[in-house]
PDB file of C-alpha atoms in Angstrom:
ATOM      1  CA  MET A  83      97.272 201.478-221.333  1.00 53.00           C
ATOM      2  CA  ASN A  84      99.745 204.358-222.543  1.00 64.00           C
ATOM      3  CA  LYS A  85      99.086 203.329-226.142  1.00 64.00           C
ATOM      4  CA  LYS A  86      95.441 202.958-225.615  1.00 60.00           C
ATOM      5  CA  LEU A  87      95.613 206.572-224.205  1.00 58.00           C
ATOM      6  CA  SER A  88      97.625 207.629-227.141  1.00 63.00           C
ATOM      7  CA  LEU A  89      95.308 206.412-229.931  1.00 59.00           C
ATOM      8  CA  ILE A  90      92.482 208.164-228.217  1.00 59.00           C
ATOM      9  CA  ILE A  91      94.105 211.693-228.172  1.00 63.00           C
ATOM     10  CA  LEU A  92      95.249 211.236-231.772  1.00 61.00           C
ATOM     11  CA  ALA A  93      91.142 210.194-232.767  1.00 58.00           C
ATOM     12  CA  VAL A  94      89.933 213.497-230.795  1.00 57.00           C
ATOM     13  CA  VAL A  95      92.808 215.819-232.516  1.00 57.00           C
ATOM     14  CA  GLY A  96      91.743 213.939-236.246  1.00 58.00           C
ATOM     15  CA  VAL A  97      88.292 214.538-235.616  1.00 55.00           C
ATOM     16  CA  PHE A  98      88.610 217.819-234.374  1.00 56.00           C
ATOM     17  CA  GLY A  99      91.202 218.716-237.137  1.00 59.00           C
ATOM     18  CA  PHE A 100      88.986 217.049-239.939  1.00 55.00           C
ATOM     19  CA  VAL A 101      86.037 219.355-238.773  1.00 54.00           C
ATOM     20  CA  LEU A 102      87.882 222.316-238.666  1.00 55.00           C
ATOM     21  CA  PHE A 103      89.801 221.853-241.878  1.00 54.00           C
ATOM     22  CA  PHE A 104      86.717 221.043-244.180  1.00 53.00           C
ATOM     23  CA  GLY A 105      84.624 223.614-241.996  1.00 52.00           C
ATOM     24  CA  PHE A 106      86.392 226.461-243.011  1.00 52.00           C
ATOM     25  CA  ASN A 107      86.352 225.322-247.041  1.00 58.00           C
ATOM     26  CA  LEU A 108      82.806 224.425-247.019  1.00 52.00           C
ATOM     27  CA  SER A 109      82.862 228.389-245.481  1.00 56.00           C
ATOM     28  CA  ASN A 110      84.697 230.389-247.831  1.00 59.00           C
ATOM     29  CA  ILE A 111      82.752 228.256-250.684  1.00 60.00           C
ATOM     30  CA  PHE A 112      79.624 229.566-248.540  1.00 54.00           C
ATOM     31  CA  PRO A 113      80.290 232.905-246.975  1.00 61.00           C
ATOM     32  CA  ASP A 114      77.134 233.695-246.311  1.00 57.00           C
ATOM     33  CA  ASN A 115      76.016 229.971-244.508  1.00 55.00           C
ATOM     34  CA  LYS A 116      79.392 229.643-242.226  1.00 54.00           C
ATOM     35  CA  LEU A 117      77.324 228.405-239.023  1.00 56.00           C
ATOM     36  CA  GLN A 118      75.406 225.761-241.581  1.00 60.00           C
ATOM     37  CA  ALA A 119      78.715 224.424-243.346  1.00 55.00           C
ATOM     38  CA  TYR A 120      80.555 223.570-239.797  1.00 56.00           C
ATOM     39  CA  THR A 121      77.336 222.069-238.873  1.00 67.00           C
ATOM     40  CA  LEU A 122      77.302 219.865-241.779  1.00 59.00           C
ATOM     41  CA  VAL A 123      81.209 218.755-241.298  1.00 57.00           C
ATOM     42  CA  ILE A 124      80.070 217.816-237.825  1.00 65.00           C
ATOM     43  CA  SER A 125      76.303 215.655-239.162  1.00 67.00           C
ATOM     44  CA  PHE A 126      78.908 213.957-240.999  1.00 62.00           C
ATOM     45  CA  VAL A 127      81.213 213.135-238.759  1.00 62.00           C
ATOM     46  CA  GLY A 128      79.008 212.572-236.678  1.00 67.00           C
ATOM     47  CA  LEU A 129      77.281 209.771-238.882  1.00 65.00           C
ATOM     48  CA  PHE A 130      80.147 208.957-239.800  1.00 64.00           C
ATOM     49  CA  GLY A 131      81.055 207.972-236.185  1.00 66.00           C
ATOM     50  CA  THR A 132      77.256 206.422-235.723  1.00 76.00           C
ATOM     51  CA  VAL A 133      77.939 203.591-238.554  1.00 68.00           C
ATOM     52  CA  ILE A 134      81.766 202.824-237.206  1.00 71.00           C
ATOM     53  CA  GLY A 135      80.967 202.703-233.954  1.00 72.00           C
ATOM     54  CA  ALA A 136      78.163 200.631-235.057  1.00 74.00           C
ATOM     55  CA  TYR A 137      80.377 198.280-236.684  1.00 70.00           C
ATOM     56  CA  LEU A 138      82.543 198.129-233.750  1.00 68.00           C
ATOM     57  CA  GLY A 139      80.027 197.398-231.465  1.00 78.00           C
ATOM     58  CA  ALA A 140      79.239 194.536-233.731  1.00 78.00           C
ATOM     59  CA  LYS A 141      82.552 193.218-234.606  1.00 72.00           C
ATOM     60  CA  ILE A 142      83.667 193.355-230.305  1.00 79.00           C
ATOM     61  CA  ALA A 143      80.040 191.284-229.932  1.00 79.00           C
ATOM     62  CA  GLY A 144      81.158 188.469-232.417  1.00 81.00           C
ATOM     63  CA  ASP A 145      84.061 188.278-231.060  1.00 77.00           C
ATOM     64  CA  ASN A 146      83.257 187.779-227.698  1.00 80.00           C
ATOM     65  CA  ALA A 147      80.173 185.149-228.362  1.00 79.00           C
ATOM     66  CA  ARG A 148      82.487 183.523-231.037  1.00 80.00           C
ATOM     67  CA  GLU A 149      85.677 183.376-227.770  1.00 81.00           C
ATOM     68  CA  LEU A 150      82.767 182.462-225.503  1.00 77.00           C
ATOM     69  CA  TYR A 151      81.576 179.296-228.072  1.00 74.00           C
ATOM     70  CA  GLU A 152      85.535 178.256-228.033  1.00 79.00           C
ATOM     71  CA  HIS A 153      85.761 178.339-224.429  1.00 77.00           C
ATOM     72  CA  GLN A 154      82.546 176.294-223.706  1.00 77.00           C
ATOM     73  CA  LYS A 155      83.926 173.600-226.997  1.00 73.00           C
ATOM     74  CA  ASN A 156      87.089 173.020-225.115  1.00 74.00           C
ATOM     75  CA  GLN A 157      85.888 172.800-222.109  1.00 77.00           C
ATOM     76  CA  LYS A 158      83.540 170.383-223.295  1.00 82.00           C
ATOM     77  CA  ASN A 159      86.103 168.395-225.039  1.00 77.00           C
ATOM     78  CA  TYR A 160      88.602 168.832-221.792  1.00 78.00           C
ATOM     79  CA  GLU A 161      85.284 167.545-219.983  1.00 83.00           C
ATOM     80  CA  LYS A 162      85.098 164.230-222.381  1.00 82.00           C
ATOM     81  CA  ARG A 163      88.993 163.705-222.610  1.00 85.00           C
ATOM     82  CA  SER A 164      88.908 163.699-218.392  1.00 85.00           C
ATOM     83  CA  LYS A 165      85.865 161.293-218.239  1.00 86.00           C
ATOM     84  CA  VAL A 166      88.242 158.641-220.791  1.00 87.00           C
ATOM     85  CA  GLU A 167      91.041 159.370-219.111  1.00 87.00           C
ATOM     86  CA  LEU A 168      89.623 158.798-215.893  1.00 85.00           C
ATOM     87  CA  LEU A 169      87.436 155.723-217.314  1.00 87.00           C
ATOM     88  CA  THR A 170      90.999 154.535-218.752  1.00 89.00           C
ATOM     89  CA  SER A 171      92.980 155.201-214.961  1.00 87.00           C
ATOM     90  CA  ILE A 172      90.079 152.708-213.213  1.00 85.00           C
ATOM     91  CA  LYS A 173      90.802 150.040-216.158  1.00 88.00           C
ATOM     92  CA  LEU A 174      94.297 150.410-215.229  1.00 88.00           C
ATOM     93  CA  ILE A 175      94.568 150.096-211.330  1.00 86.00           C
ATOM     94  CA  GLU A 176      92.881 146.476-212.240  1.00 87.00           C
ATOM     95  CA  VAL A 177      95.432 146.380-215.058  1.00 90.00           C
ATOM     96  CA  LEU A 178      98.566 147.573-212.494  1.00 87.00           C
ATOM     97  CA  ASN A 179      96.994 144.792-209.902  1.00 86.00           C
ATOM     98  CA  HIS A 180      97.115 142.122-212.103  1.00 90.00           C
ATOM     99  CA  SER A 181     100.756 142.998-212.961  1.00 90.00           C
ATOM    100  CA  ILE A 182     101.434 142.175-208.931  1.00 87.00           C
ATOM    101  CA  ARG A 183     100.099 139.552-209.241  1.00 87.00           C
ATOM    102  CA  ILE A 184     102.162 138.066-212.235  1.00 89.00           C
ATOM    103  CA  GLU A 185     105.539 139.118-210.224  1.00 88.00           C
ATOM    104  CA  ASN A 186     104.280 136.841-207.227  1.00 86.00           C
ATOM    105  CA  ASP A 187     104.317 134.040-209.524  1.00 86.00           C
ATOM    106  CA  ILE A 188     107.452 134.682-211.402  1.00 88.00           C
ATOM    107  CA  GLU A 189     109.001 134.525-207.916  1.00 87.00           C
ATOM    108  CA  LEU A 190     107.322 131.242-207.255  1.00 85.00           C
ATOM    109  CA  LEU A 191     108.826 130.118-210.478  1.00 86.00           C
ATOM    110  CA  TYR A 192     112.203 131.132-209.755  1.00 87.00           C
ATOM    111  CA  VAL A 193     113.158 127.701-208.492  1.00 86.00           C
ATOM    112  CA  GLY A 194     116.426 126.208-208.365  1.00 85.00           C
ATOM    113  CA  GLU A 195     118.060 122.917-209.149  1.00 83.00           C
ATOM    114  CA  ASN A 196     117.918 121.537-205.005  1.00 86.00           C
ATOM    115  CA  ASP A 197     113.864 121.898-204.890  1.00 82.00           C
ATOM    116  CA  LYS A 198     112.631 118.402-206.155  1.00 82.00           C
ATOM    117  CA  ARG A 199     109.146 119.452-206.524  1.00 81.00           C
ATOM    118  CA  ASP A 200     107.237 118.095-209.180  1.00 81.00           C
ATOM    119  CA  ILE A 201     106.943 120.618-212.156  1.00 77.00           C
ATOM    120  CA  LYS A 202     103.298 119.752-212.508  1.00 77.00           C
ATOM    121  CA  GLU A 203     103.057 121.368-208.935  1.00 77.00           C
ATOM    122  CA  ILE A 204     104.618 124.156-209.717  1.00 76.00           C
ATOM    123  CA  ILE A 205     102.975 124.885-212.477  1.00 75.00           C
ATOM    124  CA  GLU A 206      99.510 123.884-212.690  1.00 72.00           C
ATOM    125  CA  LYS A 207      98.742 124.107-208.548  1.00 67.00           C
ATOM    126  CA  SER A 208     101.077 127.676-207.670  1.00 67.00           C
ATOM    127  CA  VAL A 209     100.885 129.939-210.541  1.00 78.00           C
ATOM    128  CA  ILE A 210      97.990 131.611-212.975  1.00 83.00           C
ATOM    129  CA  ASN A 211      97.905 130.132-216.532  1.00 87.00           C
ATOM    130  CA  ILE A 212      99.940 132.035-219.450  1.00 88.00           C
ATOM    131  CA  ASP A 213      96.423 132.378-221.084  1.00 90.00           C
ATOM    132  CA  ASP A 214      94.857 133.818-218.261  1.00 91.00           C
ATOM    133  CA  LEU A 215      98.695 135.969-218.198  1.00 93.00           C
ATOM    134  CA  ILE A 216      97.524 137.906-220.687  1.00 94.00           C
ATOM    135  CA  ASP A 217      93.871 137.968-220.458  1.00 94.00           C
ATOM    136  CA  GLY A 218      94.315 139.578-217.345  1.00 93.00           C
ATOM    137  CA  TYR A 219      95.857 142.775-219.419  1.00 95.00           C
ATOM    138  CA  ALA A 220      94.116 142.586-222.168  1.00 95.00           C
ATOM    139  CA  LYS A 221      90.323 141.809-220.990  1.00 93.00           C
ATOM    140  CA  PRO A 222      90.489 145.442-219.306  1.00 92.00           C
ATOM    141  CA  ILE A 223      91.419 147.197-222.767  1.00 93.00           C
ATOM    142  CA  ILE A 224      89.378 145.368-225.217  1.00 93.00           C
ATOM    143  CA  GLU A 225      86.616 146.651-222.410  1.00 90.00           C
ATOM    144  CA  LEU A 226      87.935 149.556-222.907  1.00 90.00           C
ATOM    145  CA  LEU A 227      88.197 149.694-226.594  1.00 91.00           C
ATOM    146  CA  GLU A 228      84.906 148.449-226.746  1.00 89.00           C
ATOM    147  CA  ASP A 229      83.762 151.858-224.905  1.00 86.00           C
ATOM    148  CA  LYS A 230      81.956 154.171-227.490  1.00 83.00           C
ATOM    149  CA  GLU A 231      83.302 157.069-224.840  1.00 82.00           C
ATOM    150  CA  LEU A 232      86.963 156.260-225.388  1.00 81.00           C
ATOM    151  CA  TYR A 233      86.078 158.432-228.407  1.00 81.00           C
ATOM    152  CA  ASN A 234      86.403 161.629-226.790  1.00 82.00           C
ATOM    153  CA  GLY A 235      90.134 160.992-225.613  1.00 82.00           C
ATOM    154  CA  THR A 236      93.449 161.712-227.344  1.00 86.00           C
ATOM    155  CA  ILE A 237      94.157 159.812-230.679  1.00 89.00           C
ATOM    156  CA  GLY A 238      97.521 159.016-228.513  1.00 91.00           C
ATOM    157  CA  LEU A 239      95.676 157.588-225.936  1.00 91.00           C
ATOM    158  CA  TYR A 240      93.600 155.666-228.476  1.00 91.00           C
ATOM    159  CA  LYS A 241      96.661 154.486-230.032  1.00 93.00           C
ATOM    160  CA  SER A 242      98.468 153.655-227.009  1.00 94.00           C
ATOM    161  CA  LEU A 243      95.344 151.566-226.030  1.00 94.00           C
ATOM    162  CA  LEU A 244      95.769 149.488-229.937  1.00 94.00           C
ATOM    163  CA  LYS A 245      99.116 148.468-229.280  1.00 95.00           C
ATOM    164  CA  MET A 246      98.967 147.126-225.942  1.00 95.00           C
ATOM    165  CA  PHE A 247      95.718 145.154-227.567  1.00 96.00           C
ATOM    166  CA  ASN A 248      98.076 144.291-230.717  1.00 96.00           C
ATOM    167  CA  ASP A 249     101.048 142.926-228.023  1.00 96.00           C
ATOM    168  CA  CYS A 250      98.396 140.562-226.094  1.00 96.00           C
ATOM    169  CA  ASN A 251      97.853 139.291-229.455  1.00 96.00           C
ATOM    170  CA  ARG A 252     101.427 138.849-230.174  1.00 95.00           C
ATOM    171  CA  MET A 253     101.803 137.272-227.080  1.00 95.00           C
ATOM    172  CA  GLN A 254      99.308 134.411-226.838  1.00 94.00           C
ATOM    173  CA  GLN A 255     100.290 133.867-230.847  1.00 94.00           C
ATOM    174  CA  HIS A 256     103.753 133.732-229.443  1.00 93.00           C
ATOM    175  CA  ILE A 257     103.065 130.847-227.112  1.00 90.00           C
ATOM    176  CA  LYS A 258     101.118 128.807-229.384  1.00 90.00           C
ATOM    177  CA  VAL A 259     104.756 128.598-231.842  1.00 88.00           C
ATOM    178  CA  ILE A 260     106.923 127.822-228.997  1.00 85.00           C
ATOM    179  CA  ASN A 261     106.634 124.926-226.516  1.00 78.00           C
ATOM    180  CA  MET A 262     107.826 126.615-223.024  1.00 74.00           C
ATOM    181  CA  TYR A 263     108.069 123.496-221.622  1.00 70.00           C
ATOM    182  CA  ASP A 264     110.603 122.382-223.734  1.00 66.00           C
ATOM    183  CA  LYS A 265     114.357 121.797-221.332  1.00 64.00           C
ATOM    184  CA  ASP A 266     116.418 120.082-223.782  1.00 61.00           C
ATOM    185  CA  ASN A 267     117.442 122.530-226.722  1.00 60.00           C
ATOM    186  CA  GLY A 268     117.621 125.721-224.534  1.00 65.00           C
ATOM    187  CA  HIS A 269     115.007 128.078-224.855  1.00 75.00           C
ATOM    188  CA  PRO A 270     112.920 128.014-228.176  1.00 78.00           C
ATOM    189  CA  GLU A 271     113.173 130.918-230.371  1.00 82.00           C
ATOM    190  CA  ASP A 272     109.962 132.427-232.310  1.00 86.00           C
ATOM    191  CA  TYR A 273     111.804 134.083-235.795  1.00 88.00           C
ATOM    192  CA  TYR A 274     107.478 134.203-236.890  1.00 90.00           C
ATOM    193  CA  ILE A 275     105.939 136.520-234.294  1.00 92.00           C
ATOM    194  CA  LEU A 276     108.488 137.842-231.874  1.00 93.00           C
ATOM    195  CA  LYS A 277     110.683 140.992-233.405  1.00 93.00           C
ATOM    196  CA  GLU A 278     114.865 141.431-233.067  1.00 93.00           C
ATOM    197  CA  HIS A 279     114.774 142.981-230.074  1.00 94.00           C
ATOM    198  CA  GLU A 280     112.054 140.715-227.879  1.00 94.00           C
ATOM    199  CA  ARG A 281     114.139 137.481-229.339  1.00 93.00           C
ATOM    200  CA  LYS A 282     116.764 139.109-227.892  1.00 94.00           C
ATOM    201  CA  MET A 283     115.495 140.281-224.759  1.00 94.00           C
ATOM    202  CA  ILE A 284     114.540 137.002-224.420  1.00 93.00           C
ATOM    203  CA  GLN A 285     117.576 135.640-224.997  1.00 92.00           C
ATOM    204  CA  GLU A 286     119.506 137.635-222.727  1.00 94.00           C
ATOM    205  CA  LEU A 287     116.913 136.804-219.694  1.00 93.00           C
ATOM    206  CA  TYR A 288     118.215 132.973-221.209  1.00 91.00           C
ATOM    207  CA  ASN A 289     121.804 133.826-220.039  1.00 92.00           C
ATOM    208  CA  ASP A 290     121.236 135.560-216.672  1.00 93.00           C
ATOM    209  CA  TYR A 291     119.031 132.665-215.363  1.00 92.00           C
ATOM    210  CA  VAL A 292     119.903 129.478-216.758  1.00 89.00           C
ATOM    211  CA  SER A 293     122.294 128.890-213.888  1.00 89.00           C
ATOM    212  CA  HIS A 294     119.988 129.867-211.511  1.00 91.00           C
ATOM    213  CA  VAL A 295     116.567 128.674-212.021  1.00 89.00           C
ATOM    214  CA  ARG A 296     116.174 124.966-212.835  1.00 87.00           C
ATOM    215  CA  LYS A 297     116.288 123.401-216.240  1.00 86.00           C
ATOM    216  CA  ASP A 298     112.745 121.634-216.426  1.00 85.00           C
ATOM    217  CA  ILE A 299     111.088 125.490-215.401  1.00 86.00           C
ATOM    218  CA  LEU A 300     113.633 127.833-217.103  1.00 88.00           C
ATOM    219  CA  SER A 301     111.584 128.858-220.237  1.00 88.00           C
ATOM    220  CA  THR A 302     108.674 128.608-218.390  1.00 89.00           C
ATOM    221  CA  PHE A 303     109.970 131.132-215.986  1.00 91.00           C
ATOM    222  CA  ILE A 304     111.489 133.109-219.026  1.00 91.00           C
ATOM    223  CA  GLU A 305     107.764 133.542-220.896  1.00 92.00           C
ATOM    224  CA  TYR A 306     106.294 134.503-217.634  1.00 92.00           C
ATOM    225  CA  LYS A 307     109.501 137.394-216.991  1.00 94.00           C
ATOM    226  CA  PHE A 308     109.137 138.259-220.671  1.00 95.00           C
ATOM    227  CA  MET A 309     105.466 138.630-221.332  1.00 94.00           C
ATOM    228  CA  LYS A 310     105.460 140.499-218.296  1.00 95.00           C
ATOM    229  CA  ILE A 311     108.192 142.831-219.125  1.00 96.00           C
ATOM    230  CA  ILE A 312     106.274 143.717-222.418  1.00 96.00           C
ATOM    231  CA  LEU A 313     102.994 144.118-221.521  1.00 96.00           C
ATOM    232  CA  ASP A 314     103.830 146.322-218.831  1.00 95.00           C
ATOM    233  CA  GLN A 315     105.904 148.299-221.343  1.00 95.00           C
ATOM    234  CA  CYS A 316     102.545 148.527-222.980  1.00 95.00           C
ATOM    235  CA  ILE A 317     101.348 149.950-219.456  1.00 93.00           C
ATOM    236  CA  GLN A 318     104.147 152.884-218.897  1.00 92.00           C
ATOM    237  CA  ASN A 319     102.694 153.771-223.189  1.00 94.00           C
ATOM    238  CA  VAL A 320      99.361 154.182-222.036  1.00 93.00           C
ATOM    239  CA  LEU A 321     100.006 156.341-218.491  1.00 90.00           C
ATOM    240  CA  LYS A 322     101.679 158.915-220.900  1.00 91.00           C
ATOM    241  CA  ASN A 323      98.990 159.654-222.507  1.00 91.00           C
ATOM    242  CA  ILE A 324      97.116 160.375-219.464  1.00 88.00           C
ATOM    243  CA  ASP A 325      97.082 163.634-217.366  1.00 87.00           C
ATOM    244  CA  ASN A 326      99.005 163.395-214.389  1.00 83.00           C
ATOM    245  CA  GLU A 327      95.434 165.118-212.773  1.00 81.00           C
ATOM    246  CA  ASN A 328      93.243 162.183-214.467  1.00 76.00           C
ATOM    247  CA  LYS A 329      95.720 159.266-213.023  1.00 75.00           C
ATOM    248  CA  LEU A 330      93.775 158.310-210.272  1.00 68.00           C
ATOM    249  CA  PHE A 331      96.268 154.900-209.265  1.00 61.00           C
ATOM    250  CA  GLU A 332      98.561 157.488-207.735  1.00 59.00           C
ATOM    251  CA  ASP A 333      96.781 157.800-205.356  1.00 56.00           C
ATOM    252  CA  LEU A 334      96.996 154.682-204.419  1.00 58.00           C
ATOM    253  CA  LYS A 335      99.407 151.882-202.392  1.00 56.00           C
ATOM    254  CA  PHE A 336     101.127 149.301-204.655  1.00 57.00           C
ATOM    255  CA  TYR A 337     102.478 146.516-202.487  1.00 56.00           C
ATOM    256  CA  LYS A 338     105.476 144.396-204.231  1.00 56.00           C
ATOM    257  CA  PHE A 339     104.177 140.848-203.629  1.00 51.00           C
ATOM    258  CA  LEU A 340     100.909 142.102-202.422  1.00 54.00           C
ATOM    259  CA  SER A 341      98.330 142.671-204.766  1.00 57.00           C
ATOM    260  CA  LEU A 342      95.369 144.638-203.972  1.00 55.00           C
ATOM    261  CA  PRO A 343      92.513 142.345-201.687  1.00 59.00           C
ATOM    262  CA  TYR A 344      89.722 145.151-203.673  1.00 60.00           C
ATOM    263  CA  THR A 345      89.437 146.481-206.926  1.00 60.00           C
ATOM    264  CA  ILE A 346      87.188 148.719-208.617  1.00 60.00           C
ATOM    265  CA  LYS A 347      84.919 147.351-211.282  1.00 61.00           C
ATOM    266  CA  LEU A 348      82.614 149.548-213.740  1.00 55.00           C
ATOM    267  CA  LYS A 349      78.972 148.945-213.867  1.00 52.00           C
ATOM    268  CA  GLY A 350      78.459 147.060-217.155  1.00 52.00           C
ATOM    269  CA  ASP A 351      82.041 145.318-216.039  1.00 56.00           C
ATOM    270  CA  SER A 352      81.550 141.421-216.332  1.00 50.00           C
ATOM    271  CA  LYS A 353      82.433 139.587-212.518  1.00 44.00           C
TER     272      LYS A 353
END
């Protein structure tokens, strides 16, 4: 405020000095018309001030209009981005609910040596099919990627969804190149689809559970657990690209081993 006041005072003093200086010089040149000399200088200052005032007025108006446009543009982009993130959050509720169901199935696959049930009874009647396990993660993400609204979101969100889509495809390819029901030679290794750290993860899971889970079901148990870990990591990667205010699922209560009895289906979703 003091700086602005100083500039105003300086401008007034400068104009006053300008009028006195040039008025005095012109009055010496035309001694018979001193009043007209000062009038001429004042008129020139007035004309100059009018031009400067018009320029400053136009500049301020232009700056305000540009700022208003940028604000409206940013607000519109924010609303579009928020809409995409809200849609993604709704889909993630479905995916997170599926993840809980898979956790339940993994517990059912934790079968000890003393459990004499037939493997078909355990796998075919008690737990979700491995293809359906992957579908539960993949299909909601595919629906998002096929929605043109997604293009209004951030590049980070789009890339995280693409990564999850890619990992779902990799997991589907992975189960086609191994025999997870093989119980004779340890857990089958996949050097074609999996990355090195993923193969290491499977080996660590095998070492952790080899003495706890029945041999004929061990590989199935490990594959279910491994895929859940990989695809849950994808979910977390997507979540990092959603603003906290748009993370709807944080307002929901998820219980371990209890999936939600009701889920949200957006209009146009397949039943």
